[in-house]
mmCIF file of C-alpha atoms in Angstrom:
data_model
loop_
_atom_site.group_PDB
_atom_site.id
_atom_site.type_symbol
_atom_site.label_atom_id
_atom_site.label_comp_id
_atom_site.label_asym_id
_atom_site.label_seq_id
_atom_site.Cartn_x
_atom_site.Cartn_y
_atom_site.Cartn_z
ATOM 1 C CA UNK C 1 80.943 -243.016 139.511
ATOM 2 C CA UNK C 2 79.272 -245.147 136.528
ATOM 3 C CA UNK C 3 76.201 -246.385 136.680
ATOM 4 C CA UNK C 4 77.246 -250.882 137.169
ATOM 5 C CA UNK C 5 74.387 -252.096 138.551
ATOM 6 C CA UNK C 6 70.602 -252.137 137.733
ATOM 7 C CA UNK C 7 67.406 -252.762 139.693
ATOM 8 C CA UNK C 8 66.163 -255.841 136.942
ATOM 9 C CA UNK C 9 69.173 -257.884 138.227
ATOM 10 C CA UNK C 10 68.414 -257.364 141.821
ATOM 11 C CA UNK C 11 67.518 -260.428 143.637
ATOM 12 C CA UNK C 12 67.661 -262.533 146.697
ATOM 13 C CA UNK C 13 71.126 -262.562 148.434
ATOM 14 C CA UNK C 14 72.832 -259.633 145.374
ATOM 15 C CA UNK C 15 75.025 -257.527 146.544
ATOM 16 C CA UNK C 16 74.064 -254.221 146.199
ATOM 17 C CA UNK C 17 76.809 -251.308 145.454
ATOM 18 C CA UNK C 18 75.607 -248.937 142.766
ATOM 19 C CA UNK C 19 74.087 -245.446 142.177
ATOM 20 C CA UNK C 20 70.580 -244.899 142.369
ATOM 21 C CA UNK C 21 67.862 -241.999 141.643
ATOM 22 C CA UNK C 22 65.839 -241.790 145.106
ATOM 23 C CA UNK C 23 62.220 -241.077 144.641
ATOM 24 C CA UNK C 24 60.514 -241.003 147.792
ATOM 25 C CA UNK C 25 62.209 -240.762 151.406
ATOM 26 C CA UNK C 26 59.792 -241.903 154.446
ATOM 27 C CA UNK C 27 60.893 -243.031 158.083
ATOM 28 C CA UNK C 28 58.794 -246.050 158.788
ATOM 29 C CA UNK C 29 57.864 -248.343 161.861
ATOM 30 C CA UNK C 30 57.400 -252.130 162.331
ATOM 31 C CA UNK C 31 57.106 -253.834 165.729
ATOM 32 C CA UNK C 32 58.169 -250.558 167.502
ATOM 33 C CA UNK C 33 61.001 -250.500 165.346
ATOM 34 C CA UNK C 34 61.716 -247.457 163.146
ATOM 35 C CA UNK C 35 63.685 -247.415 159.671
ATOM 36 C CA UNK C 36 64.188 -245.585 156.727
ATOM 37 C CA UNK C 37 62.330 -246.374 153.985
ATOM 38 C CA UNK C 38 63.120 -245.187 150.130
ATOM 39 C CA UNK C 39 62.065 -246.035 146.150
ATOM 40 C CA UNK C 40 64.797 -246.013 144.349
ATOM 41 C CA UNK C 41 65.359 -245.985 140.554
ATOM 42 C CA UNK C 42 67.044 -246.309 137.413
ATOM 43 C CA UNK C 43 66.266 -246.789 133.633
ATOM 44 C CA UNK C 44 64.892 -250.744 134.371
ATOM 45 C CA UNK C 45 63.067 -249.969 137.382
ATOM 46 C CA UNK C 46 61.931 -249.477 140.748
ATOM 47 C CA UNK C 47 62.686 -251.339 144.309
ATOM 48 C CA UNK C 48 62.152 -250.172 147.578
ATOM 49 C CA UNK C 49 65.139 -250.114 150.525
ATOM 50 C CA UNK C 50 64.932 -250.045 154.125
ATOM 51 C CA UNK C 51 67.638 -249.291 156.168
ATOM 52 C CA UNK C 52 67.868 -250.114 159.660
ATOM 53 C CA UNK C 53 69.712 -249.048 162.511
ATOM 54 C CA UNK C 54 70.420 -246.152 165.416
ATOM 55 C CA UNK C 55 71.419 -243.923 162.833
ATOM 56 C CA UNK C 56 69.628 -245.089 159.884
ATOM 57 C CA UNK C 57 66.007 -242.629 160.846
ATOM 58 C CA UNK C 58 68.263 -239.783 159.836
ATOM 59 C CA UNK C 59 68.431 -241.045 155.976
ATOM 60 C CA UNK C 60 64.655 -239.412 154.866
ATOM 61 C CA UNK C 61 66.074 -236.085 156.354
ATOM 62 C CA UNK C 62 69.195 -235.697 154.852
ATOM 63 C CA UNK C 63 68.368 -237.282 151.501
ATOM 64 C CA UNK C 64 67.208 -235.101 148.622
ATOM 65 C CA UNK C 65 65.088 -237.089 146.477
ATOM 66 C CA UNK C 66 65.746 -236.217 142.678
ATOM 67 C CA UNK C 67 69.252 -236.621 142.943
ATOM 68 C CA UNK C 68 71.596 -240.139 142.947
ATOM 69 C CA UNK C 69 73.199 -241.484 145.856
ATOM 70 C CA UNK C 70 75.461 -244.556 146.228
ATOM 71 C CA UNK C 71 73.486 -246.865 147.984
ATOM 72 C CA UNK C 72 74.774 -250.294 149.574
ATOM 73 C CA UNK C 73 72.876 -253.086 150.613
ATOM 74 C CA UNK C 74 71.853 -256.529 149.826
ATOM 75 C CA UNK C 75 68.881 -258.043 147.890
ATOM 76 C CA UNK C 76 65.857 -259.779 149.879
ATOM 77 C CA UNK C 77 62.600 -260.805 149.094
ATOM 78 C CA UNK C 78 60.081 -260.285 151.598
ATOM 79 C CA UNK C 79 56.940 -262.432 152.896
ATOM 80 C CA UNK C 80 54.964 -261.169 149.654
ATOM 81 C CA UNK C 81 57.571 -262.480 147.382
ATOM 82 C CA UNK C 82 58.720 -258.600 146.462
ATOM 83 C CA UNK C 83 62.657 -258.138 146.279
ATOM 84 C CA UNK C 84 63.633 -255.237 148.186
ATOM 85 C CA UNK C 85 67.200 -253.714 149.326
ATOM 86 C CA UNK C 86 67.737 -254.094 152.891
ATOM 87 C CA UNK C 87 70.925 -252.707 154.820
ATOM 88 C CA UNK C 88 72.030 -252.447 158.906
ATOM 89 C CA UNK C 89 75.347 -251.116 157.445
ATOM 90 C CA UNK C 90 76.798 -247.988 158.856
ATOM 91 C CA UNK C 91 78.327 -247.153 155.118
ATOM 92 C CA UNK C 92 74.970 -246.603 153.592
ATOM 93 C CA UNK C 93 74.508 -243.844 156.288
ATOM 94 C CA UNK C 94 77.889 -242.709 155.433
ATOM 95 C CA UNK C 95 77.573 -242.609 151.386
ATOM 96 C CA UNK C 96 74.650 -240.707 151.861
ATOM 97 C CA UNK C 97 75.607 -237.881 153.946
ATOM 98 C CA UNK C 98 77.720 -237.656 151.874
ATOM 99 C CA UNK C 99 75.701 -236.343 149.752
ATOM 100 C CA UNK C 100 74.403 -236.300 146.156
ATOM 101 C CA UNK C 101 76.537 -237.581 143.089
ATOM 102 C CA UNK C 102 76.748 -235.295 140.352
ATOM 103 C CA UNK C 103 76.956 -237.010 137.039
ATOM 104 C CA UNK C 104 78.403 -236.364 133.822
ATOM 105 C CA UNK C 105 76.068 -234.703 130.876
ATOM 106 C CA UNK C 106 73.972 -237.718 129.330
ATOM 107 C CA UNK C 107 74.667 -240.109 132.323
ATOM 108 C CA UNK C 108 71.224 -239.081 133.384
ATOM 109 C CA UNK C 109 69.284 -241.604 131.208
ATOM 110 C CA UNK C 110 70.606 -244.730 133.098
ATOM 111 C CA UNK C 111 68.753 -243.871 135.737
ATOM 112 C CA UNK C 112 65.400 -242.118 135.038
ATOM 113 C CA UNK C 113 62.553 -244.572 134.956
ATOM 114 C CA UNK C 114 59.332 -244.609 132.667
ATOM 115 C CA UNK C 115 58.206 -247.135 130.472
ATOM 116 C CA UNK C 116 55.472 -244.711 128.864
ATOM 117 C CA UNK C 117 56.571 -243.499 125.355
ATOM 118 C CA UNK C 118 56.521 -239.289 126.128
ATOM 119 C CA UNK C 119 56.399 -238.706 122.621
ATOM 120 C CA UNK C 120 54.217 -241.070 121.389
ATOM 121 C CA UNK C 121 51.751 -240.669 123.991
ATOM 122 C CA UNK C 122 51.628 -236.428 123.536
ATOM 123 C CA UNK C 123 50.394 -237.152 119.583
ATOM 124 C CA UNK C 124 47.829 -239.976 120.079
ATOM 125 C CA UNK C 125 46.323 -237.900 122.950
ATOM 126 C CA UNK C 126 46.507 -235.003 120.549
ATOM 127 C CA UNK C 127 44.443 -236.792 117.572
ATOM 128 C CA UNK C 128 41.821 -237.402 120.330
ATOM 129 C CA UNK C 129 41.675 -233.876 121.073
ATOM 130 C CA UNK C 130 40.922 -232.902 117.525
ATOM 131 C CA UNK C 131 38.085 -235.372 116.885
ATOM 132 C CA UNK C 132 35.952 -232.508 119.430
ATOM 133 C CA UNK C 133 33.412 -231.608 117.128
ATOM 134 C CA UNK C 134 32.294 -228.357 119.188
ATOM 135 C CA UNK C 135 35.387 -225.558 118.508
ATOM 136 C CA UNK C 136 34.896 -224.092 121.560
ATOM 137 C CA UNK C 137 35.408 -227.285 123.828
ATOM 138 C CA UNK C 138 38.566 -228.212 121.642
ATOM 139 C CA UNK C 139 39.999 -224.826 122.324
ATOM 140 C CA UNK C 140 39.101 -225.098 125.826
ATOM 141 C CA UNK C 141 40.903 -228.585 126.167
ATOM 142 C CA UNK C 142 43.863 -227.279 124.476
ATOM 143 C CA UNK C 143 44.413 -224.507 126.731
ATOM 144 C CA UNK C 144 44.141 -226.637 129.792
ATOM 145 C CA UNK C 145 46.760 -228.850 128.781
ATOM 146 C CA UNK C 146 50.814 -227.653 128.740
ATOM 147 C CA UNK C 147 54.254 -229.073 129.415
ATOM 148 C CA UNK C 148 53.201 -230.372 132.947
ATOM 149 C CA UNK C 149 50.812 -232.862 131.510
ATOM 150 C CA UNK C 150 52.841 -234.631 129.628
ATOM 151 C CA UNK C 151 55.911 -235.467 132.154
ATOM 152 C CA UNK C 152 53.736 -235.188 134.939
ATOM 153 C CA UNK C 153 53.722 -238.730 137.323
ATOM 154 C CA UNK C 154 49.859 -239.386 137.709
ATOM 155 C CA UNK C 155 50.861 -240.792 141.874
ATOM 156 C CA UNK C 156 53.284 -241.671 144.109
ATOM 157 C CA UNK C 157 52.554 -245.026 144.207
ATOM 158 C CA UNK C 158 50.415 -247.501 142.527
ATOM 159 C CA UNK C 159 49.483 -246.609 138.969
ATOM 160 C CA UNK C 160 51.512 -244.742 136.519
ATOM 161 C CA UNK C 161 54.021 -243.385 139.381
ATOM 162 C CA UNK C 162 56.555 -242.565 136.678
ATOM 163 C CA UNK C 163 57.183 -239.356 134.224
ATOM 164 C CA UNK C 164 54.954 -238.973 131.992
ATOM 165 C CA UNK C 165 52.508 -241.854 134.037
ATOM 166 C CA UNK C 166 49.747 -238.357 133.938
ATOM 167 C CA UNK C 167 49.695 -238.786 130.332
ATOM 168 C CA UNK C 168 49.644 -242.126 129.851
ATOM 169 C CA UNK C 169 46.640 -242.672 132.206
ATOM 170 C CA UNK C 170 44.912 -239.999 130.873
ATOM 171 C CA UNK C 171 45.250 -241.604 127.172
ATOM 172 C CA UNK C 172 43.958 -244.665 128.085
ATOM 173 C CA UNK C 173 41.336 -243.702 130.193
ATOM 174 C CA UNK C 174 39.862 -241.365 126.919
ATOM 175 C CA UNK C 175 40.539 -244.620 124.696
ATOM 176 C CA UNK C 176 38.522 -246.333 127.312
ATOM 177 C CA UNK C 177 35.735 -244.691 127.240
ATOM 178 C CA UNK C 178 35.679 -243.882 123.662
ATOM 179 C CA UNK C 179 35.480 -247.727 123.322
ATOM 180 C CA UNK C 180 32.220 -248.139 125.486
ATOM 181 C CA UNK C 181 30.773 -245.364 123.156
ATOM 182 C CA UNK C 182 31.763 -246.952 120.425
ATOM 183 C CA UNK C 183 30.151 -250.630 121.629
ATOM 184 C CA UNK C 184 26.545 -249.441 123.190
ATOM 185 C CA UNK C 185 23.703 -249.289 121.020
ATOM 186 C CA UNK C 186 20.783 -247.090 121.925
ATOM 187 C CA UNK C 187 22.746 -244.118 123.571
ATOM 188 C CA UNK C 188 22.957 -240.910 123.563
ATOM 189 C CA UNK C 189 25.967 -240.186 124.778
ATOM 190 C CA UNK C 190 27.902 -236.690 123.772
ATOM 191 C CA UNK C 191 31.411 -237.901 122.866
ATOM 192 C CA UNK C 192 32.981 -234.074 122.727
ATOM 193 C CA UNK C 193 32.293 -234.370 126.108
ATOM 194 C CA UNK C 194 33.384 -237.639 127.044
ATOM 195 C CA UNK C 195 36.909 -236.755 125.665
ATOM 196 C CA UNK C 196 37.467 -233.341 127.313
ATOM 197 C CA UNK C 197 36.195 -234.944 130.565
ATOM 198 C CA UNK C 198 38.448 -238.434 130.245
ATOM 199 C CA UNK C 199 41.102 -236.106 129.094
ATOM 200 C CA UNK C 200 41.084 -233.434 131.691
ATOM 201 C CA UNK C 201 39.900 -235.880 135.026
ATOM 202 C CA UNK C 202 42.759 -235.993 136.356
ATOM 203 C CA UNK C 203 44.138 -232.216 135.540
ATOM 204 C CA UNK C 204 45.179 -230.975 139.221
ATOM 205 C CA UNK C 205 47.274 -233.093 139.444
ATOM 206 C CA UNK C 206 50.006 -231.003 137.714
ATOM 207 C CA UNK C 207 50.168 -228.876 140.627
ATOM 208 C CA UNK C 208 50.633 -231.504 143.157
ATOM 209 C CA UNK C 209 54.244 -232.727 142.192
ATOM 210 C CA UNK C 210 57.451 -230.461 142.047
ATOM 211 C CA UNK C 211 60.122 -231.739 139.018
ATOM 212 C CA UNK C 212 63.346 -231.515 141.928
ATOM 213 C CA UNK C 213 66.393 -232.669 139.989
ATOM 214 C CA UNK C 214 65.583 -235.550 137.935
ATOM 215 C CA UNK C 215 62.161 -237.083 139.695
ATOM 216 C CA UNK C 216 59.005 -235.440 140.795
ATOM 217 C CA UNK C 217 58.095 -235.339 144.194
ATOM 218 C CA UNK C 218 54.456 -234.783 146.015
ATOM 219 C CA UNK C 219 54.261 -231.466 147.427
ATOM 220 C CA UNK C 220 52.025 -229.766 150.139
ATOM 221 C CA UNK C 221 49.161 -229.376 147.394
ATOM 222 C CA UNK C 222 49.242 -232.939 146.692
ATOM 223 C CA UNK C 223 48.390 -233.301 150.546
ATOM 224 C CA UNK C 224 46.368 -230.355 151.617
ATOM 225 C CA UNK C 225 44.134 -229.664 148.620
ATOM 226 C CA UNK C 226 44.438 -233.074 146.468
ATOM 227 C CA UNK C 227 43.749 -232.731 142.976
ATOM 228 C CA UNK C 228 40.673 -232.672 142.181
ATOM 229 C CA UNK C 229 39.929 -229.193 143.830
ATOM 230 C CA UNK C 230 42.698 -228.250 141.860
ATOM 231 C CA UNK C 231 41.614 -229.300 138.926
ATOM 232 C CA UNK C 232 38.343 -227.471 139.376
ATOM 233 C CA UNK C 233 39.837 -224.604 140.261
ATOM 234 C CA UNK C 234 42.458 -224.813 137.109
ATOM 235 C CA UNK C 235 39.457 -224.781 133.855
ATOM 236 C CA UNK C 236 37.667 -222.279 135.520
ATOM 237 C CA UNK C 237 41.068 -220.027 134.314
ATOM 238 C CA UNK C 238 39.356 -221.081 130.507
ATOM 239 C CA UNK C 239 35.667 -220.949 131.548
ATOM 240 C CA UNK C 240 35.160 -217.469 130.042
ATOM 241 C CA UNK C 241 36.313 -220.238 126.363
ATOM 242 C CA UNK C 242 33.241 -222.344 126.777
ATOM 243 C CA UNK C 243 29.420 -222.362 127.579
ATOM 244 C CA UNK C 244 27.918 -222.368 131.186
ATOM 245 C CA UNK C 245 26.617 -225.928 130.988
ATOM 246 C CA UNK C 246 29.559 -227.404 129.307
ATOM 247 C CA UNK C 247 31.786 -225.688 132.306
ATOM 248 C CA UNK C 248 29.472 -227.592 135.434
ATOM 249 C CA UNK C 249 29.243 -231.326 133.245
ATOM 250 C CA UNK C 250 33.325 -230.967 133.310
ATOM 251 C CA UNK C 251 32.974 -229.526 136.819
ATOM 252 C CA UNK C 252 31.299 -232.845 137.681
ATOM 253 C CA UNK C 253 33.153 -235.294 135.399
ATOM 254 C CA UNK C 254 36.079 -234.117 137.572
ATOM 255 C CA UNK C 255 34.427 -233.750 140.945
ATOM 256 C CA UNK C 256 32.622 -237.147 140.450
ATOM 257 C CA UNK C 257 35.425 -239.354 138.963
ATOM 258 C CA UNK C 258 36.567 -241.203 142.305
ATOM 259 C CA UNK C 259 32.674 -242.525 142.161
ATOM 260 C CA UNK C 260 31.669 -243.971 145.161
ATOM 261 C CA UNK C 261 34.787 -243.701 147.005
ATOM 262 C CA UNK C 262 34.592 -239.497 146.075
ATOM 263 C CA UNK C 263 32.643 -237.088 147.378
ATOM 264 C CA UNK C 264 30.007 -236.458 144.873
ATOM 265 C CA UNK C 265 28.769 -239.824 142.648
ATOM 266 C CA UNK C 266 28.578 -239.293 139.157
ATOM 267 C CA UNK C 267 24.854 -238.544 137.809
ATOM 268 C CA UNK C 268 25.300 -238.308 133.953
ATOM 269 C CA UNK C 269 26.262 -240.818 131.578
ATOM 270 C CA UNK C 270 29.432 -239.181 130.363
ATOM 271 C CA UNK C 271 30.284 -239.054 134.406
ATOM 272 C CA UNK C 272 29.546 -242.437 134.776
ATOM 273 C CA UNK C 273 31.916 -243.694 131.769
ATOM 274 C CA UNK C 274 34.836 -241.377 133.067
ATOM 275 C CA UNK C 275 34.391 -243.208 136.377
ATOM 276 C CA UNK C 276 34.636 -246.284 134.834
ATOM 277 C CA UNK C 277 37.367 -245.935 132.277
ATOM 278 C CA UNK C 278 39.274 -244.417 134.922
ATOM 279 C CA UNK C 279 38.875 -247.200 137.259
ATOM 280 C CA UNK C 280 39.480 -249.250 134.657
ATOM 281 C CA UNK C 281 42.858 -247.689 133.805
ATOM 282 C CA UNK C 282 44.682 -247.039 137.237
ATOM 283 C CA UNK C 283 43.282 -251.118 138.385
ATOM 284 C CA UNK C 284 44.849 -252.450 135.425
ATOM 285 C CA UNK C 285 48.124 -250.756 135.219
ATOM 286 C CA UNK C 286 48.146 -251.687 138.665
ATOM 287 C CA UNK C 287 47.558 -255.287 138.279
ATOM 288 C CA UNK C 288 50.029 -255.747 134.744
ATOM 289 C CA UNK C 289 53.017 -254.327 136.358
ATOM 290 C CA UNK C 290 52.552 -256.284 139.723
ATOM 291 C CA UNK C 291 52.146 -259.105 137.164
ATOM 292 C CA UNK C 292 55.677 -258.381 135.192
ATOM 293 C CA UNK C 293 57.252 -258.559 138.867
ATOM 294 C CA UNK C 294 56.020 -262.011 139.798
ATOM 295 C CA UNK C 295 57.621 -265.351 138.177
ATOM 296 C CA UNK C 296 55.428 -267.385 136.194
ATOM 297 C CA UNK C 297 53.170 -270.006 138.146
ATOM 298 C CA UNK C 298 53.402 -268.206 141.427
ATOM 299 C CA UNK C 299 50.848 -266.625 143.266
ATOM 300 C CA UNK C 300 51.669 -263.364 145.252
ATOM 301 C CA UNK C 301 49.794 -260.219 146.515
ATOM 302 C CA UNK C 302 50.745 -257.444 144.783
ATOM 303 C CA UNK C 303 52.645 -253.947 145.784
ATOM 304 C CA UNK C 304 50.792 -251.865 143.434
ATOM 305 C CA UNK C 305 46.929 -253.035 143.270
ATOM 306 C CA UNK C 306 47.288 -255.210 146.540
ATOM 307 C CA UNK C 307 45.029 -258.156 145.030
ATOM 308 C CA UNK C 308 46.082 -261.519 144.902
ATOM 309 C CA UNK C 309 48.018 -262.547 141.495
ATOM 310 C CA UNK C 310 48.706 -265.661 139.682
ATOM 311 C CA UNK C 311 50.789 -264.933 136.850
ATOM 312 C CA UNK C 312 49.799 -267.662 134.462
ATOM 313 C CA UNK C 313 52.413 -269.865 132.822
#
């Protein structure tokens, strides 16, 4: 079955007969109600589904997400002005346990999302990397970084939820930073630093998502552990590469970077400007893709940053 039908040209009132990649499977509940609740995707984007029904709660546990399934339905926008599919039709049940569509070699690119540029990100984030000044801390970075990093999904939701979204956000929150260095007078701020921190922040989190098929998915470590005990735990592999007090400041950069919604607040300057870049990074992804979802001169909350929007004419 070819790929006919795309999520861009999904709106109000379409019918919906296509194949999609599923990326997340989740039984949900509204009003004492209970549905099935899915992301799907292809190559221009993602939209949830929700499928209602007696049968429909047994769709997140037969559904493999990685894999494409037919899925029918109908286009509706919701009170928040976000299109979604919604179905009460017995065939979507049916088409699913059915089970997964194989596709032909190369039919795989209509329907795997990312708008980051894998290639292009991997050699800017590179260059950084070899502006470190200090040998030791450039070797260090470069050993902590491999093939995960770079197709890695940085969430499941939010910001940079697609392949490659790890090193994307990890880019700009080191081109972030470097920018505020770059800007204050009177500092004395150590910029090696800075980049291995802004580079690394966010490092655990290639052990919290499994490549299945052609997606990534969150897996127990992503729940149990989160990743910034991960992280932690991953340089200290390399510690043996750099100094003691280099090893605690990126122990802290990491531990610290949530700020004050973390459990430890950043105390050094370089801390305090991986905080901030990397605030500044996930909120604004957040808030430019909600804004390329909502039509110009309306006003609607959005999915990803959940803030209030007007997307200006």
């Amino acid at each position: 079955m070819e790929k006919t039908q795309f999520v861009e040209n999904i709106v109000e009132s379409t019918p919906v007969n296509s194949l999609f990649l599923i990326k997340r499977a989740d039984l949900r509940s509204k009003r004492g109600e209970q549905f099935a609740h899915l992301t799907l995707a292809d190559k221009t984007g993602l939209i949830e589904a929700k499928f209602y029904g007696e049968k429909a709660v047994e769709i997140p546990r037969i559904v493999q997400t990685g894999r494409f399934y037919k899925i029918t339905g109908k286009g509706r926008v919701n009170q928040n002005g976000e299109i979604h599919v919604f179905s009460d039709s017995a065939e979507t049940l049916k088409d699913i346990a059915a089970g997964p569509i194989e596709l032909m070699p190369g039919q795989e690119s209509a329907f795997v999302y990312t708008p980051a540029d894998l290639d292009a990100n991997a050699r800017e984030i590179q260059k950084i990397i070899a502006t470190i000044r200090n040998t030791d801390l450039k070797l260090f970075v470069a050993c902590c970084l491999d093939a995960r990093f770079y197709g890695c999904p940085a969430a499941i939701r939010r910001h940079h939820e697609y392949t490659g979204g790890l090193c994307e956000h990890s880019l700009e929150t080191v081109k972030i930073a470097l920018s505020l260095v770059d800007i204050m007078p009177r500092t004395d701020i150590k910029r090696d630093m800075v980049i291995a921190g802004a580079v690394l922040h966010d490092i655990g989190k290639i052990f919290c998502f499994d490549k299945v098929g052609y997606g990534y998915v969150p897996n127990d470590t992503y729940n149990l552990i989160e990743h910034i005990t991960m992280g932690i735990m991953y340089i200290d592999e390399y510690k043996n590469l750099i100094s003691d007090e280099q090893l605690l400041q990126l122990r802290h950069i990491i531990q610290s970077h949530h700020g004050s919604y973390g459990d430890v607040i950043p105390l050094t300057v370089e801390a305090w400007l991986v905080h901030e870049a990397d605030s500044g990074s996930s909120l604004l992804r957040s808030i430019v893709d909600d804004l390329a979802e909502t039509p110009a001169g309306q006003k609607k909350k959005g999915l990803r940053s959940e803030k209030f929007l007007w997307h200006a004419v």
